[in-house]
mmCIF file of C-alpha atoms in Angstrom:
data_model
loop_
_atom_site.group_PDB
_atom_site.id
_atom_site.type_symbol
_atom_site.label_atom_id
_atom_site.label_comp_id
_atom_site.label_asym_id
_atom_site.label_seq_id
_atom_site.Cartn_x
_atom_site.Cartn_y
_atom_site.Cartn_z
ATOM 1 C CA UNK R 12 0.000 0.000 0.000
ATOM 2 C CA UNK R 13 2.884 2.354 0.548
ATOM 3 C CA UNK R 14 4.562 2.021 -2.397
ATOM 4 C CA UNK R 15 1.401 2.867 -4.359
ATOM 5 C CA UNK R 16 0.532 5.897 -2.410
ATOM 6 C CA UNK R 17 4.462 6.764 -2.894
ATOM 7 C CA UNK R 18 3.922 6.115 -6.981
ATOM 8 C CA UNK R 19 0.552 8.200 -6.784
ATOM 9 C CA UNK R 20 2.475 11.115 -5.166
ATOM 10 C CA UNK R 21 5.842 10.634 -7.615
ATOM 11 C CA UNK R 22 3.039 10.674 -10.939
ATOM 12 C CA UNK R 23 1.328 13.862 -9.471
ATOM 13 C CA UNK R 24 4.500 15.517 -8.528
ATOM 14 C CA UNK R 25 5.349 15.096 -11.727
ATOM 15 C CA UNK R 26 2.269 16.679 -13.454
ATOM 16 C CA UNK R 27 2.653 19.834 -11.131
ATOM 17 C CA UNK R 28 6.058 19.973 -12.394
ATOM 18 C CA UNK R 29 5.646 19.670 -15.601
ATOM 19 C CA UNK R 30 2.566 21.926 -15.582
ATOM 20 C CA UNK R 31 3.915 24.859 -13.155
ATOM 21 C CA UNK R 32 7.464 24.195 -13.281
ATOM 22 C CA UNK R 33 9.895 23.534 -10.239
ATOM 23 C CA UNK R 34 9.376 26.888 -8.718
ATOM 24 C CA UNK R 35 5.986 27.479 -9.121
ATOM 25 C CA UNK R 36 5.077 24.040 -7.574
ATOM 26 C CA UNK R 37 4.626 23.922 -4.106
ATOM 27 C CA UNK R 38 3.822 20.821 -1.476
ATOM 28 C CA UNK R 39 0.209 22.099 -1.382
ATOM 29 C CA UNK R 40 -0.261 21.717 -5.355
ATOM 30 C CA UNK R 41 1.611 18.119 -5.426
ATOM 31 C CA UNK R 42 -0.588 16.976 -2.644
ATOM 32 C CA UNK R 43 -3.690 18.070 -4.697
ATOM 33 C CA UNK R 44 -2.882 17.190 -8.080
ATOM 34 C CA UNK R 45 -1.840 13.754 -6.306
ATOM 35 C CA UNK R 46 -5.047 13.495 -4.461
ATOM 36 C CA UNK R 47 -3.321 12.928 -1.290
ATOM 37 C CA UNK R 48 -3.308 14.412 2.255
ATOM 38 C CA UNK R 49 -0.664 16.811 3.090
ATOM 39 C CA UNK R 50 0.275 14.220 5.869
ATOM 40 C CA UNK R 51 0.370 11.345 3.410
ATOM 41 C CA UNK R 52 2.753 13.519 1.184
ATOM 42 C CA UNK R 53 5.306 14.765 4.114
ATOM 43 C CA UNK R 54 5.229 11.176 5.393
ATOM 44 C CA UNK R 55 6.817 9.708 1.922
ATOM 45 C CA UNK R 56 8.928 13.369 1.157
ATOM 46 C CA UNK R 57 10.012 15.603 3.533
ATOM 47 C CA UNK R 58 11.148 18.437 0.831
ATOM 48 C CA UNK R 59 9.519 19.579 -2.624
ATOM 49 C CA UNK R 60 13.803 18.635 -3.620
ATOM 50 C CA UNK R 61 13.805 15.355 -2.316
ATOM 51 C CA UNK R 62 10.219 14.718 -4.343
ATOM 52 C CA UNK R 63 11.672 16.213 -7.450
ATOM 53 C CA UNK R 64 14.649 14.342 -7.558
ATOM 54 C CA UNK R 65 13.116 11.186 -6.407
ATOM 55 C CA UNK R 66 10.722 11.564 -9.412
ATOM 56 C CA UNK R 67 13.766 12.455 -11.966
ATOM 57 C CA UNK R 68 15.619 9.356 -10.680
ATOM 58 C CA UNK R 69 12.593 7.250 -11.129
ATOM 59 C CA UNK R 70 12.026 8.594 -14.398
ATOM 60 C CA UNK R 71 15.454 7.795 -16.123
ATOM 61 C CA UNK R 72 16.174 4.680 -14.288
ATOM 62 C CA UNK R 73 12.635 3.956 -16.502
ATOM 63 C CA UNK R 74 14.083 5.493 -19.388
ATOM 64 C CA UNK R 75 17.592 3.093 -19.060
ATOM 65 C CA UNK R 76 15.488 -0.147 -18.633
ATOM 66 C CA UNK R 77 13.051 0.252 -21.677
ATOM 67 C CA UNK R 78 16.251 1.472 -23.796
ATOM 68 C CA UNK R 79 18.603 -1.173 -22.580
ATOM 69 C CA UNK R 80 16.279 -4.103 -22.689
ATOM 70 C CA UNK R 81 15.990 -3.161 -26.514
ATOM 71 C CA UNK R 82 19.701 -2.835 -26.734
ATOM 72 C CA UNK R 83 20.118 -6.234 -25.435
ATOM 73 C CA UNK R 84 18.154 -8.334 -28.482
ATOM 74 C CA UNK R 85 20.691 -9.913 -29.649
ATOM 75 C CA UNK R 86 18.465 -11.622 -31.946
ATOM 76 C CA UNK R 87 18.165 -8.813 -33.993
ATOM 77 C CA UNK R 88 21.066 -7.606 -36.616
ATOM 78 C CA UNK R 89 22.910 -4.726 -35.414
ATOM 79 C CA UNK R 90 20.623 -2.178 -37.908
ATOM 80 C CA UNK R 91 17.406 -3.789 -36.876
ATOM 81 C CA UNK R 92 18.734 -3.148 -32.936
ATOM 82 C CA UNK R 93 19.995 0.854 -33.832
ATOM 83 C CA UNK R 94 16.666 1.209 -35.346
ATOM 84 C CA UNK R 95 14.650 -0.082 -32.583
ATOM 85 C CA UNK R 96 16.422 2.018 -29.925
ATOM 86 C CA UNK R 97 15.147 4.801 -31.903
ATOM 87 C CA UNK R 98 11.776 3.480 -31.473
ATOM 88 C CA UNK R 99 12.342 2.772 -28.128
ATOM 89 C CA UNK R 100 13.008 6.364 -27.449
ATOM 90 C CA UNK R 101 9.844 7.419 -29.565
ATOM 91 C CA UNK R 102 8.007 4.911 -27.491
ATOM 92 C CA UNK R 103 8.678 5.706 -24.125
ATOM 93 C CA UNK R 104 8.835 9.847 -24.517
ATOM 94 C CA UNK R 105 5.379 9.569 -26.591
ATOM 95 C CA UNK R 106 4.133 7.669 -23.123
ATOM 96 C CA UNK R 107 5.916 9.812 -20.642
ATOM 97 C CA UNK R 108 5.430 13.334 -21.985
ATOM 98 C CA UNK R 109 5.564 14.958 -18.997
ATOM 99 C CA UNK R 110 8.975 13.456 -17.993
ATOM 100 C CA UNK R 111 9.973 13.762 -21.513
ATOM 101 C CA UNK R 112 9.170 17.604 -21.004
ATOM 102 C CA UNK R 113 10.824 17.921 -17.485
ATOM 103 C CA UNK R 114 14.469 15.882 -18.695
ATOM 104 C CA UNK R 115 14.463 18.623 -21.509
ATOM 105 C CA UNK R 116 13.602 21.476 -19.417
ATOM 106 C CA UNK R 117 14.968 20.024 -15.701
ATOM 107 C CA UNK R 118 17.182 23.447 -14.945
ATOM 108 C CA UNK R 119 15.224 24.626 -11.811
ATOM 109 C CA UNK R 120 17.850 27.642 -10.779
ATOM 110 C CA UNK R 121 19.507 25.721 -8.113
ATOM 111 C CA UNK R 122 23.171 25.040 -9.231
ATOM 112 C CA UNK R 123 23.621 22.070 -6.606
ATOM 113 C CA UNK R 124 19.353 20.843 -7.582
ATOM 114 C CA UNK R 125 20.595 21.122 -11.268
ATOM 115 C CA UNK R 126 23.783 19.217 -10.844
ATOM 116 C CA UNK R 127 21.996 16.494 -9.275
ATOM 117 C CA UNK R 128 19.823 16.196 -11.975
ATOM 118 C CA UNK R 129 22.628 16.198 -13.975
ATOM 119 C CA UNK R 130 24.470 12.961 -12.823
ATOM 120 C CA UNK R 131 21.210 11.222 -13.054
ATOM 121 C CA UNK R 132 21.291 12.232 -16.727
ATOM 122 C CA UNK R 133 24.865 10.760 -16.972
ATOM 123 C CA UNK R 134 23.442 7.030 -15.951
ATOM 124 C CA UNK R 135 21.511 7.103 -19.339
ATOM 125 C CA UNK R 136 24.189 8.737 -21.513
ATOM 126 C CA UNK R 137 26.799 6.322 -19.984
ATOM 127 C CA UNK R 138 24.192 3.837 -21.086
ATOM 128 C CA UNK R 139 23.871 4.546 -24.991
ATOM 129 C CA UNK R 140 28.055 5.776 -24.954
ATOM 130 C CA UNK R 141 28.692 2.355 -23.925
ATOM 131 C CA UNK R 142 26.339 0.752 -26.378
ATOM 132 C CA UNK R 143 27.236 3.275 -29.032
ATOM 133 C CA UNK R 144 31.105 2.779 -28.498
ATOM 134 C CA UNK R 145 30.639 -0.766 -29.014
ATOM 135 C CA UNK R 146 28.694 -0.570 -32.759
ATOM 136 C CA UNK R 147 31.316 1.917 -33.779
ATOM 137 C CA UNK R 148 34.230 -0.566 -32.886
ATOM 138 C CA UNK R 149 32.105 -3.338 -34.038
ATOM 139 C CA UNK R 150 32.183 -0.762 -37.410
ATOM 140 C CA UNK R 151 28.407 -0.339 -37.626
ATOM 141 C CA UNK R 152 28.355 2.963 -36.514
ATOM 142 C CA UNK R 153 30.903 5.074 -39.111
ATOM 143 C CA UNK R 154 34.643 5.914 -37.307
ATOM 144 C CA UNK R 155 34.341 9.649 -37.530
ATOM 145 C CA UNK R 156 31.251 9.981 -35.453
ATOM 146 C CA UNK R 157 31.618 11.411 -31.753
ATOM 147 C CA UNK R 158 29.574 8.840 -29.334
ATOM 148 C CA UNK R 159 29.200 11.682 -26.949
ATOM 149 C CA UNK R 160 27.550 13.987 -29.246
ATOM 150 C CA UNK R 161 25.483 11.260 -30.993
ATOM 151 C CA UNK R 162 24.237 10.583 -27.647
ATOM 152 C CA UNK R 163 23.194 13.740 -27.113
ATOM 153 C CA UNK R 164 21.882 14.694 -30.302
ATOM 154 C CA UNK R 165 19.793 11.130 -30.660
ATOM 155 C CA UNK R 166 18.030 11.921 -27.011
ATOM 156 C CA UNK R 167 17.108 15.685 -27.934
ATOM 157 C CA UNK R 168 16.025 14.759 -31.446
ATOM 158 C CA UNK R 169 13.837 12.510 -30.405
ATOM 159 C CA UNK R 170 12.432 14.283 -27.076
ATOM 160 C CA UNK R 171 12.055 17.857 -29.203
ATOM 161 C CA UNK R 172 10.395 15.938 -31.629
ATOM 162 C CA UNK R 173 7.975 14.282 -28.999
ATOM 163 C CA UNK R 174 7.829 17.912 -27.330
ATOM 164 C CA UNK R 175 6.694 20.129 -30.723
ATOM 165 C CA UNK R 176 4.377 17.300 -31.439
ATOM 166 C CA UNK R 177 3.045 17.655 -27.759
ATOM 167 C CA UNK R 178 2.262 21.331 -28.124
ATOM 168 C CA UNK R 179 0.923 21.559 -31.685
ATOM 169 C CA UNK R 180 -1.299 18.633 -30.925
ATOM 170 C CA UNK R 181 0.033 16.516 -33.325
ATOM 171 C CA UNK R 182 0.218 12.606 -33.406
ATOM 172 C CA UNK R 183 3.444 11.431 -32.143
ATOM 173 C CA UNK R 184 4.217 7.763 -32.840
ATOM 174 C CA UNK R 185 3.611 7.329 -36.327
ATOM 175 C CA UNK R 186 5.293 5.666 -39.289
ATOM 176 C CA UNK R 187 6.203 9.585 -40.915
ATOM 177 C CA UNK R 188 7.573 10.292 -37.432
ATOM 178 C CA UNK R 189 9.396 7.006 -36.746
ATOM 179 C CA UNK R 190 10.804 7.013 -40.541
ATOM 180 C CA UNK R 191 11.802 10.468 -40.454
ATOM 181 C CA UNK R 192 14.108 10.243 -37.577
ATOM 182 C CA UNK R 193 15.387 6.704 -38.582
ATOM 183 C CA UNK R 194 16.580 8.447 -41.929
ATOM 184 C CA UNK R 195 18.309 10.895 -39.678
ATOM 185 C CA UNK R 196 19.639 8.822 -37.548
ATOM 186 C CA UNK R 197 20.751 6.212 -41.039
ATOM 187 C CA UNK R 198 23.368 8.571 -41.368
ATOM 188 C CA UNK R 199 26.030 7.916 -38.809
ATOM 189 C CA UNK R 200 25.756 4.176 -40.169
ATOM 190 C CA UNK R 201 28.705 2.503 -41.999
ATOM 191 C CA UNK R 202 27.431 2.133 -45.171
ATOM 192 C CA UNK R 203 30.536 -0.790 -45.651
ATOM 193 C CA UNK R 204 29.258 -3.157 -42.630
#
């Protein structure tokens, strides 16, 4: 029963976030967009920080799971598993929006906050480096391309993408989407492997 009341506060939390922004988002508003008891809520957080990272951890430990178990197929060739981290990615920030929207936008003002958020960040990046590193020394992914920045660029692409889409009220997930950024991202491929 905890643990659910501790999810239903971490998804609300992360609505008024998203919504009003770190700042703007006080205990009060998380404990009524959660539907919870200011009690309940001080009895599973005692800050609005410890919430906010809690639900940023949460979030991109999410993020590395769905991405990595995709990674891990080795069933499929090395295009076919490229391609469907891509997907992956399109998947999971389609269905987590609001996350999607607060990893983009997580700078709250607070250098320490911020840097916190920050090394959370660096467990998913280390994630796709590592998995990047090893296609390009595998040859799949061409010699002159910089993992770091590919890492980068492939999670912005993809959560800008999700974002614009989000605010113009467009569909997200569909096949002009998915084979627009798999074009894109065809281009770092070795052409030779």
């Amino acid at each position: 029963m905890a643990s659910s009341k501790k999810d239903q506060i971490a998804q609300g939390a992360l609505t008024a976030f998203a919504q009003y922004g770190f700042s703007e988002t006080s205990m009060d508003t998380i404990a009524e967009v959660s539907q919870v008891a200011k009690g309940t809520l001080y009895y599973h957080f005692s800050t609005k920080e410890e919430l906010f990272l809690y639900v940023i951890e949460k979030g991109v430990k999410m993020l590395i799971y769905h991405v990595d178990s995709v990674m891990q197929k080795e069933e499929l060739s090395l295009e076919d598993r490229m391609m469907s981290v891509l997907d992956e990615h399109l998947r999971f920030f389609s269905e987590n929006q609001e996350l999607c929207f607060l990893l983009l936008s997580f700078f709250t003002g607070d250098e320490q906050r911020d840097q916190l958020v920050g090394s959370l960040l660096t467990g998913y990046f280390t994630t796709m480096e590592t998995y990047m590193t090893d296609l390009q020394q595998k040859g799949y992914i061409r010699a002159d391309v910089e993992i770091r920045t590919l890492a980068s660029a492939l999670f912005g692409m993809i959560g800008f993408t999700v974002l614009r889409k989000q605010f113009r009220k467009e569909p997200l997930n569909t096949d002009a989407v998915r084979e627009t950024l798999r074009t894109m991202l065809a281009g770092i491929l070795d052409k030779r492997c």
